[in-house]
Tab-separated table of C-alpha atoms in Angstrom:
chain	number	residue	atom	x	y	z
A	1	MET	CA	58.902	298.368	152.136
A	2	ASN	CA	56.056	296.145	151.471
A	3	ILE	CA	57.437	292.666	151.107
A	4	ALA	CA	54.838	289.980	150.851
A	5	SER	CA	55.334	287.504	153.660
A	6	PRO	CA	55.705	283.884	152.499
A	7	ARG	CA	52.487	282.000	152.702
A	8	PRO	CA	52.765	280.006	155.910
A	9	GLN	CA	50.174	277.315	155.141
A	10	LYS	CA	51.470	275.793	151.949
A	11	ARG	CA	54.386	273.441	152.661
A	12	ALA	CA	56.879	272.921	149.911
A	13	LEU	CA	55.529	269.681	148.493
A	14	ILE	CA	57.668	267.509	146.215
A	15	SER	CA	55.475	266.347	143.437
A	16	LEU	CA	54.589	262.718	144.037
A	17	THR	CA	53.911	261.779	140.437
A	18	PRO	CA	57.492	260.984	139.264
A	19	LEU	CA	58.073	259.015	142.452
A	20	ILE	CA	54.967	256.958	141.817
A	21	ASP	CA	56.068	256.345	138.229
A	22	VAL	CA	59.406	255.000	139.368
A	23	VAL	CA	57.821	252.860	142.059
A	24	PHE	CA	55.383	251.401	139.522
A	25	ILE	CA	58.221	250.562	137.175
A	26	LEU	CA	60.137	248.878	139.996
A	27	LEU	CA	57.014	246.973	140.990
A	28	ILE	CA	56.427	245.695	137.472
A	29	PHE	CA	60.080	244.703	137.171
A	30	PHE	CA	60.009	242.704	140.370
A	31	MET	CA	56.650	241.120	139.516
A	32	LEU	CA	57.982	239.891	136.182
A	33	ALA	CA	61.477	238.918	137.270
A	34	THR	CA	60.893	237.109	140.542
A	35	GLN	CA	60.336	233.391	140.755
A	36	PHE	CA	58.413	231.661	143.475
A	37	LEU	CA	59.611	228.156	142.632
A	38	GLU	CA	60.500	226.064	145.632
A	39	TRP	CA	63.617	224.012	144.963
A	40	THR	CA	64.529	220.865	146.785
A	41	ALA	CA	67.757	218.916	146.649
A	42	LEU	CA	68.283	215.189	146.097
A	43	PRO	CA	71.792	214.273	147.210
A	44	LEU	CA	73.186	211.538	144.984
A	45	ASN	CA	76.030	209.213	145.746
A	46	VAL	CA	78.644	209.276	143.071
A	47	PRO	CA	79.546	205.626	142.575
A	48	ALA	CA	83.096	204.652	143.383
A	49	GLN	CA	85.475	204.260	140.463
A	50	SER	CA	85.884	200.515	140.871
A	51	THR	CA	82.442	199.208	141.592
A	52	ALA	CA	83.354	196.287	143.783
A	53	PRO	CA	80.514	196.220	146.301
A	54	ALA	CA	81.233	194.825	149.717
A	55	THR	CA	79.688	191.393	149.677
A	56	ASP	CA	78.723	191.218	153.324
A	57	VAL	CA	76.365	194.227	153.122
A	58	PRO	CA	72.771	193.251	152.383
A	59	THR	CA	71.474	195.035	149.308
A	60	LEU	CA	68.024	195.408	147.845
A	61	GLU	CA	67.552	196.134	144.185
A	62	VAL	CA	64.835	198.505	143.035
A	63	ARG	CA	64.449	198.376	139.281
A	64	LEU	CA	62.566	200.845	137.087
A	65	ASP	CA	61.721	199.730	133.586
A	66	SER	CA	61.169	201.919	130.560
A	67	ALA	CA	57.384	201.923	131.022
A	68	GLY	CA	57.739	203.260	134.559
A	69	THR	CA	56.949	199.974	136.307
A	70	VAL	CA	58.781	199.420	139.572
A	71	PHE	CA	60.239	196.108	140.666
A	72	VAL	CA	61.584	195.489	144.168
A	73	ALA	CA	63.830	192.429	144.162
A	74	GLU	CA	62.249	191.423	140.834
A	75	THR	CA	58.704	191.605	142.228
A	76	GLN	CA	56.452	194.183	140.655
A	77	ILE	CA	55.199	196.759	143.157
A	78	PRO	CA	52.657	199.529	142.569
A	79	LYS	CA	54.306	202.930	142.877
A	80	THR	CA	51.980	203.954	145.704
A	81	MET	CA	53.080	200.943	147.754
A	82	LEU	CA	56.802	201.423	147.146
A	83	ALA	CA	57.549	203.667	150.116
A	84	ALA	CA	55.712	201.398	152.562
A	85	GLU	CA	57.403	198.300	151.145
A	86	LEU	CA	60.861	199.839	151.384
A	87	MET	CA	60.183	201.100	154.902
A	88	ALA	CA	59.156	197.614	156.016
A	89	ARG	CA	62.284	196.088	154.510
A	90	VAL	CA	64.590	198.728	155.978
A	91	SER	CA	63.104	198.393	159.438
A	92	ALA	CA	63.614	194.612	159.177
A	93	THR	CA	67.282	195.054	158.128
A	94	PRO	CA	68.549	198.492	159.196
A	95	GLU	CA	71.917	198.099	157.462
A	96	LEU	CA	70.198	197.463	154.120
A	97	GLN	CA	71.658	199.256	151.102
A	98	ILE	CA	69.265	200.081	148.309
A	99	VAL	CA	70.457	199.862	144.738
A	100	VAL	CA	68.341	201.743	142.214
A	101	ARG	CA	68.670	200.379	138.699
A	102	PRO	CA	66.731	202.508	136.215
A	103	ASP	CA	66.193	201.501	132.608
A	104	PRO	CA	68.189	203.807	130.303
A	105	ALA	CA	64.987	204.893	128.572
A	106	ALA	CA	63.085	205.680	131.762
A	107	THR	CA	62.430	209.356	132.388
A	108	LEU	CA	63.978	211.311	135.184
A	109	GLN	CA	60.615	211.984	136.827
A	110	GLY	CA	60.102	208.261	137.439
A	111	LEU	CA	63.572	208.008	138.920
A	112	VAL	CA	62.983	210.997	141.196
A	113	SER	CA	59.766	209.407	142.487
A	114	ILE	CA	61.689	206.246	143.360
A	115	ILE	CA	64.476	208.221	145.020
A	116	ASP	CA	61.779	209.990	147.067
A	117	ALA	CA	60.411	206.649	148.268
A	118	VAL	CA	63.928	205.412	149.062
A	119	ARG	CA	64.725	208.550	151.045
A	120	LEU	CA	61.498	208.156	153.016
A	121	ALA	CA	62.630	204.654	153.998
A	122	GLU	CA	66.031	206.013	155.161
A	123	PRO	CA	68.253	203.052	154.277
A	124	ALA	CA	71.916	202.907	155.263
A	125	ALA	CA	72.910	203.896	151.733
A	126	MET	CA	71.437	204.330	148.298
A	127	ARG	CA	73.202	204.188	144.985
A	128	LEU	CA	72.331	204.358	141.340
A	129	VAL	CA	73.639	201.745	138.977
A	130	ARG	CA	73.429	201.393	135.241
A	131	GLU	CA	71.226	198.631	133.898
B	1	MET	CA	24.013	277.757	149.657
B	2	ASN	CA	27.445	279.212	149.613
B	3	LEU	CA	29.881	276.324	149.601
B	4	PRO	CA	33.574	277.052	149.135
B	5	PRO	CA	34.922	275.890	145.785
B	6	ALA	CA	36.441	272.426	146.009
B	7	SER	CA	40.202	272.837	146.091
B	8	ALA	CA	41.286	270.424	143.421
B	9	ARG	CA	45.020	269.895	143.849
B	10	PRO	CA	45.516	268.933	147.509
B	11	SER	CA	42.550	266.557	147.653
B	12	ASP	CA	43.813	264.787	144.502
B	13	GLU	CA	47.149	264.045	146.099
B	14	ASN	CA	45.500	263.021	149.330
B	15	HIS	CA	43.516	260.445	147.412
B	16	MET	CA	46.676	259.082	145.887
B	17	ILE	CA	48.342	258.276	149.196
B	18	PRO	CA	46.514	254.968	149.960
B	19	LEU	CA	47.248	253.813	146.429
B	20	ILE	CA	50.915	254.638	146.843
B	21	ASN	CA	50.940	252.783	150.145
B	22	ILE	CA	49.570	249.649	148.502
B	23	VAL	CA	52.021	249.889	145.636
B	24	PHE	CA	54.890	250.239	148.080
B	25	LEU	CA	53.690	247.233	150.036
B	26	LEU	CA	53.443	245.147	146.853
B	27	LEU	CA	56.901	246.282	145.816
B	28	ILE	CA	58.417	245.331	149.147
B	29	PHE	CA	56.597	241.976	149.070
B	30	PHE	CA	57.976	241.062	145.661
B	31	MET	CA	61.451	242.267	146.569
B	32	VAL	CA	61.567	240.264	149.790
B	33	ALA	CA	59.581	237.125	148.922
B	34	GLY	CA	60.733	236.462	145.394
B	35	VAL	CA	64.019	235.217	144.075
B	36	ILE	CA	65.584	236.723	141.005
B	37	GLU	CA	67.409	234.022	139.143
B	38	ALA	CA	69.202	234.001	135.850
B	39	GLN	CA	67.466	232.210	133.027
B	40	GLY	CA	69.175	228.916	132.250
B	41	VAL	CA	70.769	227.945	128.979
B	42	PHE	CA	68.058	225.420	128.167
B	43	GLN	CA	64.316	225.523	128.633
B	44	LEU	CA	63.976	223.020	131.461
B	45	GLU	CA	61.007	221.498	133.217
B	46	PRO	CA	62.572	220.076	136.343
B	47	PRO	CA	61.199	216.916	137.952
B	48	GLU	CA	59.038	217.178	141.034
B	49	SER	CA	59.998	215.729	144.366
B	50	GLU	CA	57.863	215.539	147.473
B	51	ILE	CA	60.574	215.628	150.107
B	52	SER	CA	61.758	219.028	151.177
B	53	HIS	CA	65.517	219.230	151.497
B	54	GLN	CA	67.502	222.386	151.998
B	55	VAL	CA	69.389	223.377	148.858
B	56	GLU	CA	72.875	224.461	149.878
B	57	VAL	CA	74.546	227.376	148.220
B	58	ARG	CA	75.544	226.073	144.865
B	59	GLU	CA	79.065	226.179	143.675
B	60	LEU	CA	78.682	224.841	140.142
B	61	LEU	CA	75.539	224.297	138.130
B	62	LEU	CA	75.317	221.630	135.469
B	63	GLN	CA	72.241	221.623	133.273
B	64	LEU	CA	70.888	218.659	131.343
B	65	ASP	CA	68.013	219.049	128.924
B	66	ALA	CA	65.556	216.478	127.580
B	67	GLU	CA	67.701	215.791	124.502
B	68	GLY	CA	70.780	215.051	126.586
B	69	ASN	CA	72.626	218.319	125.944
B	70	THR	CA	74.677	219.513	128.862
B	71	ALA	CA	75.798	222.942	129.964
B	72	LEU	CA	78.211	223.916	132.716
B	73	GLU	CA	77.033	227.226	134.171
B	74	ASN	CA	76.280	229.220	131.010
B	75	ASP	CA	78.354	227.320	128.461
B	76	VAL	CA	77.011	224.450	126.419
B	77	ILE	CA	79.595	221.717	126.702
B	78	THR	CA	79.957	218.076	125.745
B	79	LEU	CA	80.501	215.446	128.397
B	80	ASP	CA	83.961	214.694	127.015
B	81	ALA	CA	85.000	218.314	127.508
B	82	LEU	CA	83.488	218.451	130.974
B	83	ALA	CA	86.521	217.224	132.886
B	84	ALA	CA	88.728	219.864	131.294
B	85	ALA	CA	86.233	222.617	132.024
B	86	LEU	CA	85.895	221.817	135.698
B	87	PRO	CA	88.174	223.676	138.108
B	88	ASN	CA	91.248	221.876	139.361
B	89	THR	CA	90.428	221.928	143.048
B	90	LEU	CA	87.542	219.523	142.933
B	91	SER	CA	87.952	217.831	146.280
B	92	ASP	CA	84.998	219.535	147.908
B	93	VAL	CA	83.220	221.237	145.029
B	94	HIS	CA	79.525	220.609	145.255
B	95	ILE	CA	77.866	220.263	141.851
B	96	HIS	CA	74.158	220.810	141.365
B	97	ILE	CA	72.478	219.146	138.419
B	98	LYS	CA	69.386	220.826	137.032
B	99	ALA	CA	67.818	218.370	134.638
B	100	ASP	CA	64.629	218.146	132.627
B	101	ALA	CA	61.968	215.765	133.918
B	102	ASN	CA	61.877	214.075	130.509
B	103	ALA	CA	65.599	213.530	130.272
B	104	SER	CA	66.472	209.864	130.169
B	105	THR	CA	68.141	208.278	133.150
B	106	ALA	CA	70.896	207.076	130.836
B	107	ASP	CA	71.848	210.706	130.250
B	108	LEU	CA	71.850	211.394	133.977
B	109	LEU	CA	74.024	208.361	134.661
B	110	ALA	CA	76.372	209.386	131.864
B	111	VAL	CA	76.685	212.831	133.437
B	112	MET	CA	77.346	211.285	136.832
B	113	ASP	CA	79.961	208.977	135.348
B	114	ALA	CA	81.675	211.929	133.703
B	115	LEU	CA	81.636	213.830	136.997
B	116	ARG	CA	83.037	210.842	138.841
B	117	ASP	CA	85.807	210.472	136.292
B	118	ALA	CA	86.581	214.165	136.774
B	119	GLY	CA	86.899	213.564	140.503
B	120	VAL	CA	83.688	215.130	141.775
B	121	THR	CA	82.352	213.462	144.887
B	122	GLN	CA	79.331	215.542	145.846
B	123	VAL	CA	76.449	215.731	143.375
B	124	THR	CA	72.963	217.016	144.051
B	125	LEU	CA	69.999	216.719	141.738
B	126	LEU	CA	67.645	219.689	141.882
B	127	ALA	CA	63.902	219.193	141.782
B	128	LEU	CA	60.847	221.330	142.351
B	129	LEU	CA	58.962	220.785	145.540
B	130	GLY	CA	55.621	219.254	144.596
B	131	HIS	CA	52.606	219.154	146.843
B	132	ASP	CA	50.911	216.035	145.545
B	133	LEU	CA	50.851	214.244	148.863
């Protein structure tokens, strides 16, 4: 018999093209669907039901008006100075509680900036109150 | 000269291999580095914060858009109906609020009041990490 021997050189190659197609589709899916947003959390104190603040705790009021102007204890403070001002006051009175009183019409971004400054100062407590 | 004819097929596939390698690397990068997250109910532009703080695994997501509409998870809901929609065992449920940067603080405080009345004690506001500093 004269059976042709199998060609030894050529390995049985799976065609790569369908694999590449699938990989491209997966790549495009992941490129479109993934998000690279970095989230950060701002823990908020839920105010107690009966808001009867303890009178012996020193508090400092930070007020935000509808135009975005910041007042610390009724004195206007530039936003860039707020963190330094709060830090100085907290280091003077470590048990200081900071009360943030935003105007109802103020935007959330302004409030978040103030909360950032308050968190940098690390007071004993921070709470939000309605104007 | 008597050059052998260029063998077309094998060299073609050999040229493809670096390309496939790159595509695989890109695929693995996007799979590992990115986060796939469900689209929210509202189109939100969250506020930016400059302090990095680890976001714990969320248990309930409350969304608040710029007009003051609220949604619990995927259902648009009014604040009055919120208490009824929340689960009964609220003692240590951690609620995350995802709000629009242009929402008014009155809306946020109203949401927090409603959550307090429902018995929620732990509320976290979500913000995007900005790099303005």
